[in-house]
Amino acid sequence: DQQVKQNSPSLSVQEGRISILNCDYTNSMFDYFLWYKKYPAEGPTFLISISSIKDKNEDGRFTVFLNKSAKHLSLHIVPSQPGDSAVYFCAASAPGTSYGKLTFGQGTILTVHP
Amino acid sequence: NAGVTQTPKFRVLKTGQSMTLLCAQDMNHEYMYWYRQDPGMGLRLIHYSVGEGTTAKGEVPDGYNVSRLKKQNFLLGLESAAPSQTSVYFCASTRGRSSPLHFGNGTRLTVT
């Protein structure tokens, strides 16, 4: 039972345009959400997070939106750059769980074309 | 500052063989985790530790054992490897919930 789903295996965008990566979750207990970026042959690196008490968090070119009623979050990258090409994982955690006990989505491969 | 270091980077095992994956972190983090990544599955938690001398099961613990004898090290053992354990294994650590996980670069394990 996949509690965190990224339904788009891949996304291709042109440099300078907006990239929108989506993530859906089913567990209403999740209260903290994160996005990780992963390059080949490297471990995932933290990108941005959002608490369930917020609906938006921004960090430079990256913005995460949370729609709790729809159990949906999205990551916007504006403007997209070729160096953003990577696999993006969304992840979620529930209160009372160990700090790093995350449930990950399957990942979305983002390709940004020059 | 190396962060999280995993050894080895690659390993090929025959079915039934055993091995230990080593994870070392130099950030003085209390919490350490072992995840596996499989195509189409994302990362799944195998075992974790909330401090030296403690371990707990994650989502997919069967066939694995762990030990945290020192705060900086977290070992993942496969007692009798199976082809289903072919995967990329990631170790991670964190100091707390407001801090993100720091991952190592992974160990690619193939069991034939």
JSON list of C-alpha atoms in Angstrom, two decimals:
[
{"chain": "A", "resi": 1, "resn": "ASP", "atom": "CA", "xyz": [0.00, 0.00, 0.00]},
{"chain": "A", "resi": 2, "resn": "GLN", "atom": "CA", "xyz": [1.82, 3.05, -1.30]},
{"chain": "A", "resi": 3, "resn": "GLN", "atom": "CA", "xyz": [1.02, 5.87, 1.13]},
{"chain": "A", "resi": 4, "resn": "VAL", "atom": "CA", "xyz": [3.02, 8.44, -0.84]},
{"chain": "A", "resi": 5, "resn": "LYS", "atom": "CA", "xyz": [2.66, 8.43, -4.61]},
{"chain": "A", "resi": 6, "resn": "GLN", "atom": "CA", "xyz": [4.38, 10.28, -7.39]},
{"chain": "A", "resi": 7, "resn": "ASN", "atom": "CA", "xyz": [2.30, 9.35, -10.39]},
{"chain": "A", "resi": 8, "resn": "SER", "atom": "CA", "xyz": [4.56, 10.90, -13.01]},
{"chain": "A", "resi": 9, "resn": "PRO", "atom": "CA", "xyz": [7.70, 8.79, -13.53]},
{"chain": "A", "resi": 10, "resn": "SER", "atom": "CA", "xyz": [9.28, 11.51, -15.62]},
{"chain": "A", "resi": 11, "resn": "LEU", "atom": "CA", "xyz": [8.99, 15.16, -16.58]},
{"chain": "A", "resi": 12, "resn": "SER", "atom": "CA", "xyz": [10.76, 17.06, -19.34]},
{"chain": "A", "resi": 13, "resn": "VAL", "atom": "CA", "xyz": [10.92, 20.88, -19.43]},
{"chain": "A", "resi": 14, "resn": "GLN", "atom": "CA", "xyz": [12.81, 23.57, -21.27]},
{"chain": "A", "resi": 15, "resn": "GLU", "atom": "CA", "xyz": [15.44, 25.63, -19.50]},
{"chain": "A", "resi": 16, "resn": "GLY", "atom": "CA", "xyz": [13.94, 28.79, -18.03]},
{"chain": "A", "resi": 17, "resn": "ARG", "atom": "CA", "xyz": [10.44, 27.35, -17.79]},
{"chain": "A", "resi": 18, "resn": "ILE", "atom": "CA", "xyz": [8.63, 26.18, -14.68]},
{"chain": "A", "resi": 19, "resn": "SER", "atom": "CA", "xyz": [8.90, 22.58, -13.49]},
{"chain": "A", "resi": 20, "resn": "ILE", "atom": "CA", "xyz": [6.01, 21.25, -11.42]},
{"chain": "A", "resi": 21, "resn": "LEU", "atom": "CA", "xyz": [6.43, 17.93, -9.64]},
{"chain": "A", "resi": 22, "resn": "ASN", "atom": "CA", "xyz": [3.44, 16.42, -7.91]},
{"chain": "A", "resi": 23, "resn": "CYS", "atom": "CA", "xyz": [2.96, 14.10, -4.97]},
{"chain": "A", "resi": 24, "resn": "ASP", "atom": "CA", "xyz": [-0.16, 12.59, -3.40]},
{"chain": "A", "resi": 25, "resn": "TYR", "atom": "CA", "xyz": [-0.50, 10.93, -0.02]},
{"chain": "A", "resi": 26, "resn": "THR", "atom": "CA", "xyz": [-3.17, 8.84, 1.63]},
{"chain": "A", "resi": 27, "resn": "ASN", "atom": "CA", "xyz": [-2.21, 8.90, 5.31]},
{"chain": "A", "resi": 28, "resn": "SER", "atom": "CA", "xyz": [-3.95, 11.86, 6.94]},
{"chain": "A", "resi": 29, "resn": "MET", "atom": "CA", "xyz": [-1.63, 11.52, 9.95]},
{"chain": "A", "resi": 30, "resn": "PHE", "atom": "CA", "xyz": [1.36, 12.83, 7.95]},
{"chain": "A", "resi": 31, "resn": "ASP", "atom": "CA", "xyz": [2.27, 16.27, 9.22]},
{"chain": "A", "resi": 32, "resn": "TYR", "atom": "CA", "xyz": [5.69, 16.97, 7.72]},
{"chain": "A", "resi": 33, "resn": "PHE", "atom": "CA", "xyz": [6.66, 16.74, 4.09]},
{"chain": "A", "resi": 34, "resn": "LEU", "atom": "CA", "xyz": [10.00, 16.95, 2.36]},
{"chain": "A", "resi": 35, "resn": "TRP", "atom": "CA", "xyz": [11.49, 16.93, -1.12]},
{"chain": "A", "resi": 36, "resn": "TYR", "atom": "CA", "xyz": [14.82, 15.31, -1.87]},
{"chain": "A", "resi": 37, "resn": "LYS", "atom": "CA", "xyz": [16.87, 15.51, -5.04]},
{"chain": "A", "resi": 38, "resn": "LYS", "atom": "CA", "xyz": [19.07, 12.67, -6.22]},
{"chain": "A", "resi": 39, "resn": "TYR", "atom": "CA", "xyz": [21.79, 12.62, -8.84]},
{"chain": "A", "resi": 40, "resn": "PRO", "atom": "CA", "xyz": [23.08, 9.32, -10.28]},
{"chain": "A", "resi": 41, "resn": "ALA", "atom": "CA", "xyz": [25.54, 7.45, -8.05]},
{"chain": "A", "resi": 42, "resn": "GLU", "atom": "CA", "xyz": [24.89, 9.86, -5.17]},
{"chain": "A", "resi": 43, "resn": "GLY", "atom": "CA", "xyz": [22.63, 9.80, -2.14]},
{"chain": "A", "resi": 44, "resn": "PRO", "atom": "CA", "xyz": [19.50, 11.93, -1.94]},
{"chain": "A", "resi": 45, "resn": "THR", "atom": "CA", "xyz": [20.02, 15.49, -0.76]},
{"chain": "A", "resi": 46, "resn": "PHE", "atom": "CA", "xyz": [17.45, 17.56, 1.07]},
{"chain": "A", "resi": 47, "resn": "LEU", "atom": "CA", "xyz": [15.79, 20.28, -0.97]},
{"chain": "A", "resi": 48, "resn": "ILE", "atom": "CA", "xyz": [12.87, 21.81, 0.90]},
{"chain": "A", "resi": 49, "resn": "SER", "atom": "CA", "xyz": [10.26, 20.90, 3.47]},
{"chain": "A", "resi": 50, "resn": "ILE", "atom": "CA", "xyz": [6.87, 22.02, 4.71]},
{"chain": "A", "resi": 51, "resn": "SER", "atom": "CA", "xyz": [4.91, 21.50, 7.88]},
{"chain": "A", "resi": 52, "resn": "SER", "atom": "CA", "xyz": [1.21, 20.74, 7.72]},
{"chain": "A", "resi": 53, "resn": "ILE", "atom": "CA", "xyz": [0.45, 24.02, 9.48]},
{"chain": "A", "resi": 54, "resn": "LYS", "atom": "CA", "xyz": [1.57, 25.87, 6.35]},
{"chain": "A", "resi": 55, "resn": "ASP", "atom": "CA", "xyz": [0.37, 25.73, 2.78]},
{"chain": "A", "resi": 56, "resn": "LYS", "atom": "CA", "xyz": [3.46, 27.17, 1.13]},
{"chain": "A", "resi": 57, "resn": "ASN", "atom": "CA", "xyz": [7.18, 27.31, 1.71]},
{"chain": "A", "resi": 58, "resn": "GLU", "atom": "CA", "xyz": [9.68, 29.05, -0.51]},
{"chain": "A", "resi": 59, "resn": "ASP", "atom": "CA", "xyz": [13.44, 28.79, -0.83]},
{"chain": "A", "resi": 60, "resn": "GLY", "atom": "CA", "xyz": [14.96, 30.62, -3.76]},
{"chain": "A", "resi": 61, "resn": "ARG", "atom": "CA", "xyz": [13.81, 28.99, -7.00]},
{"chain": "A", "resi": 62, "resn": "PHE", "atom": "CA", "xyz": [12.00, 26.22, -5.12]},
{"chain": "A", "resi": 63, "resn": "THR", "atom": "CA", "xyz": [8.50, 26.46, -3.70]},
{"chain": "A", "resi": 64, "resn": "VAL", "atom": "CA", "xyz": [6.49, 23.66, -2.13]},
{"chain": "A", "resi": 65, "resn": "PHE", "atom": "CA", "xyz": [2.71, 23.89, -1.93]},
{"chain": "A", "resi": 66, "resn": "LEU", "atom": "CA", "xyz": [0.59, 21.75, 0.36]},
{"chain": "A", "resi": 67, "resn": "ASN", "atom": "CA", "xyz": [-3.13, 21.14, -0.11]},
{"chain": "A", "resi": 68, "resn": "LYS", "atom": "CA", "xyz": [-4.19, 19.17, 2.94]},
{"chain": "A", "resi": 69, "resn": "SER", "atom": "CA", "xyz": [-7.79, 18.72, 1.90]},
{"chain": "A", "resi": 70, "resn": "ALA", "atom": "CA", "xyz": [-6.66, 17.11, -1.36]},
{"chain": "A", "resi": 71, "resn": "LYS", "atom": "CA", "xyz": [-3.73, 15.34, 0.32]},
{"chain": "A", "resi": 72, "resn": "HIS", "atom": "CA", "xyz": [-1.51, 16.75, -2.39]},
{"chain": "A", "resi": 73, "resn": "LEU", "atom": "CA", "xyz": [1.77, 18.58, -2.50]},
{"chain": "A", "resi": 74, "resn": "SER", "atom": "CA", "xyz": [3.74, 20.00, -5.36]},
{"chain": "A", "resi": 75, "resn": "LEU", "atom": "CA", "xyz": [7.23, 21.32, -5.93]},
{"chain": "A", "resi": 76, "resn": "HIS", "atom": "CA", "xyz": [7.67, 24.27, -8.28]},
{"chain": "A", "resi": 77, "resn": "ILE", "atom": "CA", "xyz": [11.07, 25.11, -9.72]},
{"chain": "A", "resi": 78, "resn": "VAL", "atom": "CA", "xyz": [11.29, 28.51, -11.39]},
{"chain": "A", "resi": 79, "resn": "PRO", "atom": "CA", "xyz": [13.23, 29.03, -13.55]},
{"chain": "A", "resi": 80, "resn": "SER", "atom": "CA", "xyz": [14.36, 25.51, -14.32]},
{"chain": "A", "resi": 81, "resn": "GLN", "atom": "CA", "xyz": [18.05, 24.97, -15.05]},
{"chain": "A", "resi": 82, "resn": "PRO", "atom": "CA", "xyz": [19.87, 22.04, -16.68]},
{"chain": "A", "resi": 83, "resn": "GLY", "atom": "CA", "xyz": [21.57, 21.35, -13.33]},
{"chain": "A", "resi": 84, "resn": "ASP", "atom": "CA", "xyz": [18.13, 20.62, -11.86]},
{"chain": "A", "resi": 85, "resn": "SER", "atom": "CA", "xyz": [17.99, 17.43, -13.92]},
{"chain": "A", "resi": 86, "resn": "ALA", "atom": "CA", "xyz": [17.77, 14.68, -11.30]},
{"chain": "A", "resi": 87, "resn": "VAL", "atom": "CA", "xyz": [15.34, 12.32, -9.61]},
{"chain": "A", "resi": 88, "resn": "TYR", "atom": "CA", "xyz": [13.03, 14.07, -7.14]},
{"chain": "A", "resi": 89, "resn": "PHE", "atom": "CA", "xyz": [11.51, 12.21, -4.23]},
{"chain": "A", "resi": 90, "resn": "CYS", "atom": "CA", "xyz": [8.77, 13.48, -1.99]},
{"chain": "A", "resi": 91, "resn": "ALA", "atom": "CA", "xyz": [8.63, 12.08, 1.51]},
{"chain": "A", "resi": 92, "resn": "ALA", "atom": "CA", "xyz": [6.37, 12.35, 4.53]},
{"chain": "A", "resi": 93, "resn": "SER", "atom": "CA", "xyz": [6.48, 11.66, 8.23]},
{"chain": "A", "resi": 94, "resn": "ALA", "atom": "CA", "xyz": [3.87, 11.30, 10.94]},
{"chain": "A", "resi": 95, "resn": "PRO", "atom": "CA", "xyz": [3.97, 12.79, 14.45]},
{"chain": "A", "resi": 96, "resn": "GLY", "atom": "CA", "xyz": [5.40, 10.58, 17.13]},
{"chain": "A", "resi": 97, "resn": "THR", "atom": "CA", "xyz": [7.60, 8.72, 14.69]},
{"chain": "A", "resi": 98, "resn": "SER", "atom": "CA", "xyz": [11.36, 8.67, 14.75]},
{"chain": "A", "resi": 99, "resn": "TYR", "atom": "CA", "xyz": [12.78, 11.75, 13.12]},
{"chain": "A", "resi": 100, "resn": "GLY", "atom": "CA", "xyz": [14.11, 10.09, 10.03]},
{"chain": "A", "resi": 101, "resn": "LYS", "atom": "CA", "xyz": [11.34, 7.55, 9.62]},
{"chain": "A", "resi": 102, "resn": "LEU", "atom": "CA", "xyz": [10.12, 8.77, 6.28]},
{"chain": "A", "resi": 103, "resn": "THR", "atom": "CA", "xyz": [7.74, 7.32, 3.73]},
{"chain": "A", "resi": 104, "resn": "PHE", "atom": "CA", "xyz": [8.99, 8.08, 0.23]},
{"chain": "A", "resi": 105, "resn": "GLY", "atom": "CA", "xyz": [7.29, 8.32, -3.10]},
{"chain": "A", "resi": 106, "resn": "GLN", "atom": "CA", "xyz": [8.62, 6.43, -6.12]},
{"chain": "A", "resi": 107, "resn": "GLY", "atom": "CA", "xyz": [10.44, 9.44, -7.53]},
{"chain": "A", "resi": 108, "resn": "THR", "atom": "CA", "xyz": [10.09, 11.58, -10.65]},
{"chain": "A", "resi": 109, "resn": "ILE", "atom": "CA", "xyz": [12.93, 11.96, -13.15]},
{"chain": "A", "resi": 110, "resn": "LEU", "atom": "CA", "xyz": [13.19, 15.61, -14.15]},
{"chain": "A", "resi": 111, "resn": "THR", "atom": "CA", "xyz": [15.06, 16.48, -17.33]},
{"chain": "A", "resi": 112, "resn": "VAL", "atom": "CA", "xyz": [15.69, 20.14, -18.10]},
{"chain": "A", "resi": 113, "resn": "HIS", "atom": "CA", "xyz": [16.73, 20.74, -21.70]},
{"chain": "A", "resi": 114, "resn": "PRO", "atom": "CA", "xyz": [19.05, 23.64, -22.55]},
{"chain": "B", "resi": 1, "resn": "ASN", "atom": "CA", "xyz": [33.89, 16.93, 7.11]},
{"chain": "B", "resi": 2, "resn": "ALA", "atom": "CA", "xyz": [32.92, 13.74, 5.27]},
{"chain": "B", "resi": 3, "resn": "GLY", "atom": "CA", "xyz": [29.27, 13.55, 6.41]},
{"chain": "B", "resi": 4, "resn": "VAL", "atom": "CA", "xyz": [27.93, 10.03, 5.92]},
{"chain": "B", "resi": 5, "resn": "THR", "atom": "CA", "xyz": [30.31, 7.45, 4.49]},
{"chain": "B", "resi": 6, "resn": "GLN", "atom": "CA", "xyz": [29.23, 4.02, 3.29]},
{"chain": "B", "resi": 7, "resn": "THR", "atom": "CA", "xyz": [31.48, 1.07, 2.53]},
{"chain": "B", "resi": 8, "resn": "PRO", "atom": "CA", "xyz": [31.70, -0.77, 0.24]},
{"chain": "B", "resi": 9, "resn": "LYS", "atom": "CA", "xyz": [30.34, 1.10, -2.79]},
{"chain": "B", "resi": 10, "resn": "PHE", "atom": "CA", "xyz": [29.66, -2.06, -4.77]},
{"chain": "B", "resi": 11, "resn": "ARG", "atom": "CA", "xyz": [29.40, -5.74, -3.92]},
{"chain": "B", "resi": 12, "resn": "VAL", "atom": "CA", "xyz": [28.34, -8.92, -5.66]},
{"chain": "B", "resi": 13, "resn": "LEU", "atom": "CA", "xyz": [27.26, -11.85, -3.50]},
{"chain": "B", "resi": 14, "resn": "LYS", "atom": "CA", "xyz": [26.14, -15.36, -4.24]},
{"chain": "B", "resi": 15, "resn": "THR", "atom": "CA", "xyz": [22.88, -16.58, -2.76]},
{"chain": "B", "resi": 16, "resn": "GLY", "atom": "CA", "xyz": [23.44, -17.71, 0.82]},
{"chain": "B", "resi": 17, "resn": "GLN", "atom": "CA", "xyz": [26.54, -15.63, 1.45]},
{"chain": "B", "resi": 18, "resn": "SER", "atom": "CA", "xyz": [26.68, -13.10, 4.24]},
{"chain": "B", "resi": 19, "resn": "MET", "atom": "CA", "xyz": [28.06, -9.59, 4.40]},
{"chain": "B", "resi": 20, "resn": "THR", "atom": "CA", "xyz": [28.06, -6.41, 6.47]},
{"chain": "B", "resi": 21, "resn": "LEU", "atom": "CA", "xyz": [27.55, -2.90, 5.16]},
{"chain": "B", "resi": 22, "resn": "LEU", "atom": "CA", "xyz": [29.21, -0.18, 7.17]},
{"chain": "B", "resi": 23, "resn": "CYS", "atom": "CA", "xyz": [27.91, 3.32, 7.69]},
{"chain": "B", "resi": 24, "resn": "ALA", "atom": "CA", "xyz": [29.91, 6.01, 9.48]},
{"chain": "B", "resi": 25, "resn": "GLN", "atom": "CA", "xyz": [28.89, 9.59, 10.23]},
{"chain": "B", "resi": 26, "resn": "ASP", "atom": "CA", "xyz": [31.03, 12.37, 11.64]},
{"chain": "B", "resi": 27, "resn": "MET", "atom": "CA", "xyz": [28.24, 14.83, 12.49]},
{"chain": "B", "resi": 28, "resn": "ASN", "atom": "CA", "xyz": [27.55, 13.49, 16.00]},
{"chain": "B", "resi": 29, "resn": "HIS", "atom": "CA", "xyz": [23.99, 12.61, 14.97]},
{"chain": "B", "resi": 30, "resn": "GLU", "atom": "CA", "xyz": [21.87, 10.54, 17.34]},
{"chain": "B", "resi": 31, "resn": "TYR", "atom": "CA", "xyz": [19.58, 9.03, 14.72]},
{"chain": "B", "resi": 32, "resn": "MET", "atom": "CA", "xyz": [20.72, 6.70, 11.96]},
{"chain": "B", "resi": 33, "resn": "TYR", "atom": "CA", "xyz": [18.78, 4.80, 9.30]},
{"chain": "B", "resi": 34, "resn": "TRP", "atom": "CA", "xyz": [19.17, 2.16, 6.61]},
{"chain": "B", "resi": 35, "resn": "TYR", "atom": "CA", "xyz": [17.02, 2.46, 3.50]},
{"chain": "B", "resi": 36, "resn": "ARG", "atom": "CA", "xyz": [16.90, 0.43, 0.32]},
{"chain": "B", "resi": 37, "resn": "GLN", "atom": "CA", "xyz": [16.00, 1.81, -3.08]},
{"chain": "B", "resi": 38, "resn": "ASP", "atom": "CA", "xyz": [14.42, -0.36, -5.72]},
{"chain": "B", "resi": 39, "resn": "PRO", "atom": "CA", "xyz": [13.10, 0.68, -9.16]},
{"chain": "B", "resi": 40, "resn": "GLY", "atom": "CA", "xyz": [9.53, 1.98, -8.95]},
{"chain": "B", "resi": 41, "resn": "MET", "atom": "CA", "xyz": [9.49, 1.64, -5.15]},
{"chain": "B", "resi": 42, "resn": "GLY", "atom": "CA", "xyz": [11.18, 4.75, -3.86]},
{"chain": "B", "resi": 43, "resn": "LEU", "atom": "CA", "xyz": [13.20, 4.34, -0.65]},
{"chain": "B", "resi": 44, "resn": "ARG", "atom": "CA", "xyz": [12.00, 1.98, 2.03]},
{"chain": "B", "resi": 45, "resn": "LEU", "atom": "CA", "xyz": [13.18, 1.91, 5.63]},
{"chain": "B", "resi": 46, "resn": "ILE", "atom": "CA", "xyz": [14.88, -1.31, 6.74]},
{"chain": "B", "resi": 47, "resn": "HIS", "atom": "CA", "xyz": [16.07, -0.59, 10.29]},
{"chain": "B", "resi": 48, "resn": "TYR", "atom": "CA", "xyz": [16.91, 2.47, 12.31]},
{"chain": "B", "resi": 49, "resn": "SER", "atom": "CA", "xyz": [18.56, 3.56, 15.54]},
{"chain": "B", "resi": 50, "resn": "VAL", "atom": "CA", "xyz": [17.64, 6.42, 17.85]},
{"chain": "B", "resi": 51, "resn": "GLY", "atom": "CA", "xyz": [20.92, 6.28, 19.75]},
{"chain": "B", "resi": 52, "resn": "GLU", "atom": "CA", "xyz": [23.98, 4.24, 20.59]},
{"chain": "B", "resi": 53, "resn": "GLY", "atom": "CA", "xyz": [23.04, 0.72, 21.59]},
{"chain": "B", "resi": 54, "resn": "THR", "atom": "CA", "xyz": [19.47, 0.96, 20.22]},
{"chain": "B", "resi": 55, "resn": "THR", "atom": "CA", "xyz": [17.92, -0.48, 17.07]},
{"chain": "B", "resi": 56, "resn": "ALA", "atom": "CA", "xyz": [14.39, -0.82, 15.73]},
{"chain": "B", "resi": 57, "resn": "LYS", "atom": "CA", "xyz": [12.64, -2.36, 12.73]},
{"chain": "B", "resi": 58, "resn": "GLY", "atom": "CA", "xyz": [11.45, -0.33, 9.81]},
{"chain": "B", "resi": 59, "resn": "GLU", "atom": "CA", "xyz": [9.13, -1.19, 6.97]},
{"chain": "B", "resi": 60, "resn": "VAL", "atom": "CA", "xyz": [11.14, -4.04, 5.39]},
{"chain": "B", "resi": 61, "resn": "PRO", "atom": "CA", "xyz": [13.38, -5.59, 8.10]},
{"chain": "B", "resi": 62, "resn": "ASP", "atom": "CA", "xyz": [13.23, -9.28, 7.15]},
{"chain": "B", "resi": 63, "resn": "GLY", "atom": "CA", "xyz": [16.57, -10.82, 6.23]},
{"chain": "B", "resi": 64, "resn": "TYR", "atom": "CA", "xyz": [18.59, -8.00, 7.77]},
{"chain": "B", "resi": 65, "resn": "ASN", "atom": "CA", "xyz": [20.16, -7.31, 11.15]},
{"chain": "B", "resi": 66, "resn": "VAL", "atom": "CA", "xyz": [21.75, -4.14, 12.47]},
{"chain": "B", "resi": 67, "resn": "SER", "atom": "CA", "xyz": [24.01, -2.98, 15.26]},
{"chain": "B", "resi": 68, "resn": "ARG", "atom": "CA", "xyz": [24.88, 0.43, 16.70]},
{"chain": "B", "resi": 69, "resn": "LEU", "atom": "CA", "xyz": [27.75, -0.24, 19.09]},
{"chain": "B", "resi": 70, "resn": "LYS", "atom": "CA", "xyz": [29.23, 3.22, 18.59]},
{"chain": "B", "resi": 71, "resn": "LYS", "atom": "CA", "xyz": [27.33, 6.43, 18.04]},
{"chain": "B", "resi": 72, "resn": "GLN", "atom": "CA", "xyz": [29.08, 7.17, 14.77]},
{"chain": "B", "resi": 73, "resn": "ASN", "atom": "CA", "xyz": [28.64, 3.72, 13.19]},
{"chain": "B", "resi": 74, "resn": "PHE", "atom": "CA", "xyz": [25.58, 1.78, 12.03]},
{"chain": "B", "resi": 75, "resn": "LEU", "atom": "CA", "xyz": [26.11, -1.68, 10.57]},
{"chain": "B", "resi": 76, "resn": "LEU", "atom": "CA", "xyz": [23.68, -3.53, 8.32]},
{"chain": "B", "resi": 77, "resn": "GLY", "atom": "CA", "xyz": [24.13, -7.29, 8.06]},
{"chain": "B", "resi": 78, "resn": "LEU", "atom": "CA", "xyz": [22.76, -9.81, 5.61]},
{"chain": "B", "resi": 79, "resn": "GLU", "atom": "CA", "xyz": [22.98, -13.26, 7.17]},
{"chain": "B", "resi": 80, "resn": "SER", "atom": "CA", "xyz": [22.04, -15.29, 4.09]},
{"chain": "B", "resi": 81, "resn": "ALA", "atom": "CA", "xyz": [21.73, -13.17, 0.98]},
{"chain": "B", "resi": 82, "resn": "ALA", "atom": "CA", "xyz": [18.85, -13.71, -1.43]},
{"chain": "B", "resi": 83, "resn": "PRO", "atom": "CA", "xyz": [18.33, -12.34, -4.97]},
{"chain": "B", "resi": 84, "resn": "SER", "atom": "CA", "xyz": [15.43, -10.25, -3.60]},
{"chain": "B", "resi": 85, "resn": "GLN", "atom": "CA", "xyz": [18.01, -8.28, -1.63]},
{"chain": "B", "resi": 86, "resn": "THR", "atom": "CA", "xyz": [19.59, -6.98, -4.81]},
{"chain": "B", "resi": 87, "resn": "SER", "atom": "CA", "xyz": [19.20, -3.24, -4.32]},
{"chain": "B", "resi": 88, "resn": "VAL", "atom": "CA", "xyz": [20.91, 0.03, -3.60]},
{"chain": "B", "resi": 89, "resn": "TYR", "atom": "CA", "xyz": [21.32, 0.59, 0.12]},
{"chain": "B", "resi": 90, "resn": "PHE", "atom": "CA", "xyz": [21.46, 4.05, 1.64]},
{"chain": "B", "resi": 91, "resn": "CYS", "atom": "CA", "xyz": [22.46, 5.00, 5.13]},
{"chain": "B", "resi": 92, "resn": "ALA", "atom": "CA", "xyz": [21.27, 8.30, 6.58]},
{"chain": "B", "resi": 93, "resn": "SER", "atom": "CA", "xyz": [21.54, 10.25, 9.80]},
{"chain": "B", "resi": 94, "resn": "THR", "atom": "CA", "xyz": [19.91, 13.23, 11.46]},
{"chain": "B", "resi": 95, "resn": "ARG", "atom": "CA", "xyz": [20.13, 15.11, 14.73]},
{"chain": "B", "resi": 96, "resn": "GLY", "atom": "CA", "xyz": [16.39, 15.71, 15.04]},
{"chain": "B", "resi": 97, "resn": "ARG", "atom": "CA", "xyz": [13.01, 16.25, 13.39]},
{"chain": "B", "resi": 98, "resn": "SER", "atom": "CA", "xyz": [13.67, 19.81, 12.33]},
{"chain": "B", "resi": 99, "resn": "SER", "atom": "CA", "xyz": [16.84, 18.65, 10.62]},
{"chain": "B", "resi": 100, "resn": "PRO", "atom": "CA", "xyz": [16.75, 16.80, 7.32]},
{"chain": "B", "resi": 101, "resn": "LEU", "atom": "CA", "xyz": [18.28, 13.41, 6.74]},
{"chain": "B", "resi": 102, "resn": "HIS", "atom": "CA", "xyz": [21.86, 13.34, 5.45]},
{"chain": "B", "resi": 103, "resn": "PHE", "atom": "CA", "xyz": [22.42, 10.40, 3.14]},
{"chain": "B", "resi": 104, "resn": "GLY", "atom": "CA", "xyz": [25.52, 8.52, 2.14]},
{"chain": "B", "resi": 105, "resn": "ASN", "atom": "CA", "xyz": [26.22, 7.77, -1.51]},
{"chain": "B", "resi": 106, "resn": "GLY", "atom": "CA", "xyz": [24.90, 4.25, -1.33]},
{"chain": "B", "resi": 107, "resn": "THR", "atom": "CA", "xyz": [26.06, 0.66, -1.70]},
{"chain": "B", "resi": 108, "resn": "ARG", "atom": "CA", "xyz": [24.98, -1.19, -4.83]},
{"chain": "B", "resi": 109, "resn": "LEU", "atom": "CA", "xyz": [24.50, -4.85, -3.94]},
{"chain": "B", "resi": 110, "resn": "THR", "atom": "CA", "xyz": [23.83, -7.60, -6.43]},
{"chain": "B", "resi": 111, "resn": "VAL", "atom": "CA", "xyz": [22.92, -11.09, -5.25]},
{"chain": "B", "resi": 112, "resn": "THR", "atom": "CA", "xyz": [23.20, -13.81, -7.91]}
]
